[in-house]
Amino acid sequence: MHCKLWLPLTEKETVKNRSKKSSKKTNPSSSSSSSSNSSSKLPPVCYEIITLKTKKKKKMAADIFPRKKPASSSSTTVQQYHQQNLSNNNLIPAPNWQGLYPTIRERNAVMFNNDLMADVHFVVGPPGGTQRLPGHKYVLAVGSSVFHAMFYGELAEDKDEIRIPDVDPAAFLAMLKYIYCDEIDLAADTVLATLYAAKKYIVPHLARACVNFLETSLSAKNACVLLSQSCLFEEPDLTQRCWEVIDAQAELALKSEGFCDIDFQTLESILRRETLNAKEIVVFEAALNWAEVECQRQDLALSIENKRKVLGKALYLIRIPTMALDDFANGAAQSGVLTLNETNDIFLWYTAAKKPELQFVSKARKGLVPQRCHRFQSCAYRSNQWRYRGRCDSIQFAVDKRVFIAGFGLYGSSCGSAEYSAKIELKRQGVVLGQNLSKYFSDGSSSTFPVWFEYPVQIEPDTFYTASVILDGNELSYFGQEGMTEVQCGKVTVQFQCSSDSTNGTGVQGGQIPELIFYA
């Protein structure tokens, strides 16, 4: 009878019918015997029913138990458990909560940061900022080889509480969420700490997700800090990406707050960098800013002597003799960081025929060589073209690799030498990323003349950007023709399309903005 209670109605009737037939075949003359035999034959009947059910197509748990909205009075969703468990690890699930979730993944997720059935606890964080988090050894061992060795290895220790002072609690929770819920939840302010935790406990897929997150959020503002961390975590791809940004946008990176947070070894590697695309006075000022913050970290008084002390030999990696004379005279020479003899020797280096020996590197950095993407196959001029009258020439472009737009190459006058005023602008989805107002001189030839942004602008792949220019000067100038929709420039492919911002006739086939100047 107990088995019958769990069967559907139609199957109950089947059991009854088969029990009657079985009893008739055994003893047709006795009703009491029939009833007795029916009871005695119940297990085989149940076995037969189970056998028949296995002939049907097998179904997954999610098919057998389709997701239903639980009753509001006694249950909650997995997402609600996640949110509650992030801050409350004493959550008691509803009675029979296992039946609310059709998959093992969802049922496992309920245990995330939950004291229910927890057989280990972690005290995570530095003294004064710890958080006690529950864990389940089996789940953790399945997700991490380090946890497996910790709980089930030959040297496993049977501890109820484990202290982890070197991991941030929020980062440890993010790692646990991945192990329990198979979900990656990263934030800009904790991703580095999460990467550290993933590396420490050998959770490679989470570590890879952290690196991808950092690469997509990489900019001049955080490139120096990420460079320091990528070397610590031994992530060569991330290190290379950081160097690309630092080289191309060196002045922005050196002026960022993050530059002052790097360690001494990273400082030395940046100051040695041959391809650093920055004025040397900017490098010098950035080093002094770092030294000031380093004095604070070491609890030293903010004096010129202490700044020089914390810089140590790194000071001589700054190529002071390669500065413009004005930059040296008005900047480095009056900073107080250099000794009187060093200042005199550098002045002699600038002016004397017989130059003194210097401890400073006297060879200028190579910097980066800009590449030019020319989109027209020919250019021309006519007696009534090209006129400007304050209107905008614009074109849209996209690249397949990250590049840094340094400026545009523009045509000049077709009627002899002339001076132009150019307002250049770079936008993405209507947001201005860079602009500059400058003048350039054209010599009357059909050559292009570079106009630069103040700082190179980072361009992400597979997204269209809008390049615009408003020219003011001699109305008759050269213009491009036979334009190309796609141009291969080194390892970078550039695609062009018309822009709705263009009000002066420039498009893909012809017009202005013949060149994009970029670093790759």
mmCIF file of N, CA and C in Angstrom, residues 61-62 65 78 81-82 93 96-112 114 116-117 139 180:
data_model
loop_
_atom_site.group_PDB
_atom_site.id
_atom_site.type_symbol
_atom_site.label_atom_id
_atom_site.label_comp_id
_atom_site.label_asym_id
_atom_site.label_seq_id
_atom_site.Cartn_x
_atom_site.Cartn_y
_atom_site.Cartn_z
ATOM 1 N N ALA A 61 16.433 16.206 -15.068
ATOM 2 C CA ALA A 61 15.703 16.686 -13.893
ATOM 3 C C ALA A 61 14.869 17.910 -14.207
ATOM 4 N N ALA A 62 15.406 18.777 -15.058
ATOM 5 C CA ALA A 62 14.676 19.999 -15.388
ATOM 6 C C ALA A 62 13.408 19.699 -16.176
ATOM 7 N N PHE A 65 10.885 17.970 -13.470
ATOM 8 C CA PHE A 65 10.387 18.964 -12.520
ATOM 9 C C PHE A 65 10.507 20.347 -13.134
ATOM 10 N N VAL A 78 16.577 31.146 -6.253
ATOM 11 C CA VAL A 78 18.026 31.024 -6.119
ATOM 12 C C VAL A 78 18.670 32.402 -6.101
ATOM 13 N N TYR A 81 18.402 33.829 -2.738
ATOM 14 C CA TYR A 81 19.375 33.213 -1.840
ATOM 15 C C TYR A 81 20.750 33.832 -2.046
ATOM 16 N N HIS A 82 21.129 34.042 -3.318
ATOM 17 C CA HIS A 82 22.435 34.623 -3.594
ATOM 18 C C HIS A 82 22.571 35.979 -2.923
ATOM 19 N N PRO A 93 16.993 27.594 4.933
ATOM 20 C CA PRO A 93 16.090 27.376 3.806
ATOM 21 C C PRO A 93 14.712 26.919 4.269
ATOM 22 N N ASN A 96 11.729 21.361 3.008
ATOM 23 C CA ASN A 96 11.687 20.668 1.721
ATOM 24 C C ASN A 96 12.191 21.563 0.583
ATOM 25 N N TRP A 97 13.190 22.413 0.876
ATOM 26 C CA TRP A 97 13.688 23.336 -0.144
ATOM 27 C C TRP A 97 14.298 22.619 -1.338
ATOM 28 N N GLN A 98 14.747 21.377 -1.141
ATOM 29 C CA GLN A 98 15.363 20.648 -2.251
ATOM 30 C C GLN A 98 14.406 20.471 -3.427
ATOM 31 N N GLY A 99 13.120 20.359 -3.109
ATOM 32 C CA GLY A 99 12.140 20.167 -4.174
ATOM 33 C C GLY A 99 11.818 21.414 -4.963
ATOM 34 N N LEU A 100 12.329 22.553 -4.506
ATOM 35 C CA LEU A 100 12.036 23.801 -5.205
ATOM 36 C C LEU A 100 12.928 24.027 -6.412
ATOM 37 N N TYR A 101 14.061 23.306 -6.497
ATOM 38 C CA TYR A 101 15.038 23.575 -7.538
ATOM 39 C C TYR A 101 15.276 22.315 -8.356
ATOM 40 N N PRO A 102 15.090 22.394 -9.664
ATOM 41 C CA PRO A 102 15.121 21.187 -10.492
ATOM 42 C C PRO A 102 16.518 20.660 -10.791
ATOM 43 N N THR A 103 17.566 21.471 -10.694
ATOM 44 C CA THR A 103 18.901 21.026 -11.082
ATOM 45 C C THR A 103 19.844 21.008 -9.883
ATOM 46 N N ILE A 104 20.881 20.187 -9.991
ATOM 47 C CA ILE A 104 21.881 20.102 -8.929
ATOM 48 C C ILE A 104 22.621 21.421 -8.789
ATOM 49 N N ARG A 105 22.778 22.142 -9.892
ATOM 50 C CA ARG A 105 23.459 23.437 -9.844
ATOM 51 C C ARG A 105 22.696 24.418 -8.960
ATOM 52 N N GLU A 106 21.390 24.454 -9.106
ATOM 53 C CA GLU A 106 20.577 25.378 -8.309
ATOM 54 C C GLU A 106 20.537 24.951 -6.846
ATOM 55 N N ARG A 107 20.448 23.661 -6.618
ATOM 56 C CA ARG A 107 20.432 23.194 -5.222
ATOM 57 C C ARG A 107 21.782 23.445 -4.557
ATOM 58 N N ASN A 108 22.843 23.265 -5.330
ATOM 59 C CA ASN A 108 24.178 23.525 -4.804
ATOM 60 C C ASN A 108 24.358 25.009 -4.488
ATOM 61 N N ALA A 109 23.748 25.856 -5.306
ATOM 62 C CA ALA A 109 23.883 27.293 -5.118
ATOM 63 C C ALA A 109 23.255 27.762 -3.819
ATOM 64 N N VAL A 110 22.256 27.053 -3.338
ATOM 65 C CA VAL A 110 21.616 27.428 -2.077
ATOM 66 C C VAL A 110 22.615 27.342 -0.926
ATOM 67 N N MET A 111 23.616 26.493 -1.059
ATOM 68 C CA MET A 111 24.599 26.308 -0.001
ATOM 69 C C MET A 111 25.655 27.409 0.022
ATOM 70 N N PHE A 112 25.678 28.263 -1.006
ATOM 71 C CA PHE A 112 26.662 29.329 -1.072
ATOM 72 C C PHE A 112 26.536 30.267 0.125
ATOM 73 N N ASN A 114 26.258 29.667 3.192
ATOM 74 C CA ASN A 114 25.148 29.224 4.031
ATOM 75 C C ASN A 114 25.690 28.289 5.111
ATOM 76 N N LEU A 116 24.096 26.113 6.728
ATOM 77 C CA LEU A 116 23.430 24.815 6.708
ATOM 78 C C LEU A 116 24.395 23.733 6.228
ATOM 79 N N MET A 117 24.628 22.730 7.037
ATOM 80 C CA MET A 117 25.495 21.596 6.729
ATOM 81 C C MET A 117 26.958 21.992 6.530
ATOM 82 N N VAL A 139 32.208 20.454 -1.716
ATOM 83 C CA VAL A 139 31.998 21.402 -2.812
ATOM 84 C C VAL A 139 33.297 22.146 -3.120
ATOM 85 N N TYR A 180 30.489 27.555 -6.045
ATOM 86 C CA TYR A 180 29.179 27.019 -5.666
ATOM 87 C C TYR A 180 28.133 27.199 -6.768
#
